[in-house]
XYZ file of C-alpha atoms in Angstrom:
297
model
C -27.260 -31.229 87.471
C -27.941 -28.496 90.032
C -31.337 -27.889 88.405
C -32.209 -31.566 88.856
C -31.114 -31.452 92.493
C -33.256 -28.383 93.115
C -36.205 -29.959 91.271
C -36.278 -32.909 93.655
C -34.696 -31.411 96.786
C -37.007 -28.397 96.912
C -40.160 -30.477 96.530
C -40.986 -28.994 93.112
C -41.027 -32.500 91.606
C -43.950 -33.381 93.873
C -46.055 -30.432 92.700
C -45.309 -31.168 89.044
C -46.240 -34.812 89.587
C -49.585 -33.941 91.182
C -50.386 -31.428 88.431
C -49.651 -33.967 85.695
C -51.962 -36.473 87.330
C -54.664 -33.862 87.836
C -54.437 -32.872 84.188
C -54.958 -36.474 83.113
C -57.887 -36.804 85.497
C -59.647 -33.610 84.445
C -59.891 -34.397 80.732
C -62.386 -37.223 80.069
C -61.362 -39.885 77.526
C -64.226 -38.889 75.206
C -62.753 -35.419 74.762
C -59.259 -36.599 73.922
C -57.782 -37.217 70.518
C -55.734 -40.372 70.162
C -52.504 -38.407 70.421
C -53.711 -36.339 73.370
C -54.829 -39.489 75.158
C -51.423 -41.077 74.770
C -49.690 -37.864 75.874
C -51.867 -37.598 78.984
C -51.243 -41.232 79.821
C -47.495 -40.771 79.544
C -47.744 -37.567 81.573
C -49.697 -39.369 84.275
C -47.123 -42.135 84.467
C -44.353 -39.534 84.728
C -46.378 -37.753 87.403
C -46.697 -40.938 89.430
C -42.954 -41.546 89.194
C -42.264 -37.974 90.329
C -44.521 -38.458 93.346
C -42.578 -41.540 94.347
C -39.142 -39.993 93.804
C -39.861 -36.513 95.138
C -38.998 -37.301 98.747
C -41.985 -35.246 99.904
C -43.002 -36.539 103.348
C -46.647 -37.309 102.724
C -47.482 -40.557 104.562
C -50.222 -41.471 102.089
C -48.509 -40.596 98.824
C -48.540 -44.282 97.883
C -52.313 -44.435 98.296
C -52.643 -41.423 96.033
C -50.404 -43.056 93.457
C -52.444 -46.248 93.473
C -55.733 -44.375 93.059
C -54.352 -42.277 90.248
C -53.049 -45.451 88.618
C -56.528 -46.947 88.754
C -57.873 -43.791 87.174
C -55.451 -43.980 84.260
C -56.214 -47.654 83.634
C -59.952 -46.980 83.601
C -59.568 -43.872 81.447
C -57.689 -45.472 78.580
C -59.487 -48.803 78.360
C -62.685 -49.534 76.458
C -63.694 -52.375 78.714
C -67.261 -51.429 79.618
C -67.264 -52.086 83.383
C -64.223 -49.887 83.828
C -65.483 -47.318 81.355
C -68.625 -46.886 83.455
C -66.554 -46.399 86.587
C -64.183 -43.924 84.947
C -66.194 -40.745 85.758
C -66.363 -41.646 89.425
C -62.704 -42.595 89.533
C -61.900 -39.341 87.797
C -63.827 -37.323 90.383
C -62.168 -39.277 93.176
C -58.732 -38.679 91.673
C -59.359 -34.954 91.231
C -60.585 -34.631 94.802
C -57.583 -36.544 96.094
C -55.164 -34.481 94.037
C -56.624 -31.218 95.305
C -56.494 -32.557 98.854
C -52.832 -33.482 98.407
C -52.093 -29.949 97.241
C -54.073 -28.407 100.110
C -52.143 -30.448 102.674
C -48.673 -29.852 101.202
C -48.858 -26.203 100.142
C -48.776 -24.779 103.703
C -45.408 -26.457 104.277
C -43.930 -24.392 101.437
C -44.574 -21.355 103.668
C -44.420 -23.163 107.008
C -42.355 -20.374 108.577
C -44.812 -17.755 107.376
C -46.067 -17.031 110.874
C -43.117 -16.639 113.194
C -43.577 -16.450 116.973
C -43.486 -13.145 118.788
C -40.675 -13.186 121.363
C -41.783 -12.921 124.979
C -38.812 -10.605 125.583
C -36.385 -8.732 123.313
C -33.874 -11.081 121.714
C -30.355 -9.709 121.444
C -28.388 -12.853 120.574
C -28.494 -15.400 117.776
C -27.112 -18.911 118.222
C -26.479 -21.405 115.424
C -26.496 -25.175 115.910
C -25.230 -26.960 112.827
C -22.683 -28.985 110.892
C -20.094 -28.102 108.248
C -22.713 -26.330 106.113
C -22.638 -23.683 108.867
C -19.131 -24.244 110.246
C -17.328 -24.299 106.900
C -14.445 -26.542 105.882
C -11.618 -25.077 107.935
C -8.877 -23.517 105.848
C -10.851 -24.030 102.640
C -13.661 -21.733 103.760
C -13.354 -18.850 106.214
C -16.305 -16.510 105.671
C -19.141 -18.716 106.878
C -22.744 -17.595 106.760
C -23.135 -16.787 110.494
C -20.236 -14.330 110.112
C -21.720 -12.883 106.931
C -25.140 -12.631 108.585
C -23.630 -10.625 111.439
C -22.006 -8.318 108.894
C -25.305 -7.804 107.050
C -26.996 -6.829 110.301
C -24.101 -4.577 111.255
C -24.409 -2.730 107.953
C -27.935 -1.811 109.043
C -26.673 -0.549 112.383
C -27.866 -3.650 114.232
C -25.046 -5.082 116.319
C -26.560 -8.418 117.244
C -24.076 -11.025 118.526
C -24.194 -14.221 116.460
C -22.553 -17.193 118.146
C -22.041 -20.257 115.990
C -21.720 -23.579 117.804
C -21.620 -25.484 114.510
C -18.998 -28.182 114.032
C -17.761 -30.161 111.065
C -19.246 -33.653 110.947
C -21.945 -32.825 113.498
C -25.087 -34.935 113.753
C -28.311 -34.353 115.628
C -26.896 -36.360 118.519
C -23.682 -34.319 118.741
C -25.686 -31.103 118.386
C -26.952 -31.737 121.886
C -23.414 -30.960 123.062
C -23.527 -27.740 121.041
C -26.735 -26.878 122.856
C -24.857 -26.835 126.164
C -23.366 -23.523 125.066
C -26.738 -21.816 124.834
C -27.209 -19.095 127.475
C -30.154 -18.718 129.787
C -30.916 -15.252 128.385
C -33.607 -14.779 125.701
C -32.160 -15.643 122.298
C -32.924 -16.833 118.788
C -31.654 -20.333 117.979
C -31.227 -21.433 114.362
C -31.075 -25.219 113.990
C -29.366 -26.280 110.758
C -28.593 -29.914 111.462
C -29.397 -33.364 110.090
C -27.506 -33.582 106.807
C -24.899 -35.985 108.182
C -27.662 -38.121 109.666
C -29.493 -38.188 106.340
C -26.380 -39.138 104.373
C -24.916 -41.356 107.099
C -25.913 -44.505 108.986
C -28.520 -42.897 111.273
C -31.786 -44.835 111.071
C -35.168 -43.141 110.869
C -36.015 -44.230 114.415
C -32.705 -42.984 115.798
C -33.055 -39.667 113.979
C -36.525 -39.187 115.471
C -35.292 -40.058 118.972
C -32.302 -37.732 118.813
C -34.122 -34.803 117.224
C -36.864 -35.116 119.817
C -34.250 -35.014 122.574
C -32.499 -31.983 121.029
C -35.683 -29.951 120.634
C -36.893 -30.861 124.114
C -33.665 -29.420 125.528
C -33.446 -26.189 123.556
C -37.108 -25.179 123.331
C -37.901 -22.835 126.216
C -40.351 -19.967 126.705
C -37.552 -17.384 126.558
C -36.158 -18.667 123.248
C -37.324 -18.574 119.654
C -36.177 -21.667 117.768
C -36.226 -21.975 113.969
C -35.255 -25.191 112.183
C -34.250 -25.671 108.555
C -36.109 -28.415 106.726
C -33.778 -30.881 105.016
C -33.849 -31.123 101.200
C -34.536 -34.823 100.718
C -33.175 -37.180 98.076
C -35.608 -39.649 96.470
C -37.256 -42.198 98.756
C -36.056 -40.562 101.982
C -39.489 -39.287 102.962
C -39.250 -40.444 106.573
C -36.689 -37.818 107.616
C -38.930 -35.014 106.412
C -41.960 -36.520 108.135
C -40.013 -36.671 111.402
C -38.926 -33.036 111.133
C -42.461 -31.902 110.413
C -44.011 -33.934 113.212
C -41.523 -32.714 115.822
C -41.676 -29.113 114.622
C -45.399 -29.193 115.314
C -44.913 -30.937 118.657
C -42.545 -28.249 119.945
C -43.991 -25.280 118.076
C -40.785 -24.755 116.089
C -41.316 -23.024 112.725
C -39.773 -25.056 109.924
C -37.946 -23.046 107.263
C -39.041 -24.760 104.021
C -36.586 -27.067 102.285
C -36.778 -24.954 99.129
C -34.670 -22.364 101.000
C -31.746 -24.718 101.629
C -32.182 -26.348 98.221
C -32.030 -22.940 96.573
C -28.790 -22.105 98.373
C -27.131 -25.439 97.574
C -28.013 -25.224 93.883
C -27.127 -21.578 93.301
C -24.317 -20.761 90.829
C -20.902 -21.484 92.398
C -22.568 -22.074 95.767
C -20.827 -25.292 96.744
C -17.459 -26.993 96.686
C -18.906 -30.481 96.273
C -22.709 -30.091 96.009
C -22.984 -29.868 99.811
C -20.328 -27.671 101.431
C -20.697 -23.985 100.733
C -18.301 -21.612 99.048
C -18.066 -17.974 100.117
C -20.790 -17.213 97.549
C -22.941 -20.009 98.945
C -22.475 -18.749 102.485
C -23.505 -15.292 101.275
C -26.735 -16.715 99.837
C -27.367 -18.603 103.053
C -26.776 -15.470 105.134
C -29.221 -13.496 102.985
C -31.825 -16.266 103.264
C -31.479 -16.462 107.043
C -31.596 -12.689 107.386
C -35.099 -12.634 105.917
C -36.243 -14.771 108.851
C -34.102 -13.070 111.487
C -35.552 -9.698 110.485
C -39.048 -10.973 111.217
C -38.112 -12.181 114.704
C -35.586 -9.636 115.959
C -36.991 -6.202 115.253
C -35.153 -4.198 117.906
C -31.898 -2.412 116.915
């Protein structure tokens, strides 16, 4: 099951779906055997379903699915008017598929270029929910603590202050933000899971996340935000995160990072809340980004 969750939550399903549709589009009907034609048709249908269920926040994924559907219909039929249009539909579908890939691929490395701090950063603050705060007595060694230990082992004593709370939402994270100091610091925002799985509407999520980022984003801070792994048909939350990350210049740590942690062996208690091993994976993942921002000992 964890492999299925990673397949969809990381966005891999979207890439597989596009590739299946591109494969069907690139091989003309005249060059297919009967069996190959049927296999490509089935693959294209599967690809279209994966696009719909992937949760990838592309606002025009439905348009792409419709155009690819038209391509498949024209490619397998012998009706002459459609057969004549098939080459053009195929070229259109290939162009669209490549465009989809070109637009989405940068988000897989969206935190590739991290900002250079205006001043040395000597503190790290974490805003989050129970994925960062742990589950009380059931989990003590949370990833902010393990991250501090990893840095300490390298001789880098950087204070890490976690403001994370169990059950936190984006709205309640604004109260966590009150604890942020005025001094230059790195802020890791790992929030939104309870909104995604709870009653928070898309519009409310956008309003509250906009308010949170407007409060914490300052010239003397570097803010990084974790992209949420999305279940099927919850594209809007990802689109909101991406839009606001661009608005405020906040690098978005790709959802494959969180998805990889949640689906690692023995990483979670219940598919969401982390075990000590899961917190260790999260700490290691966050350290790779912290190292690129805080370079001073």
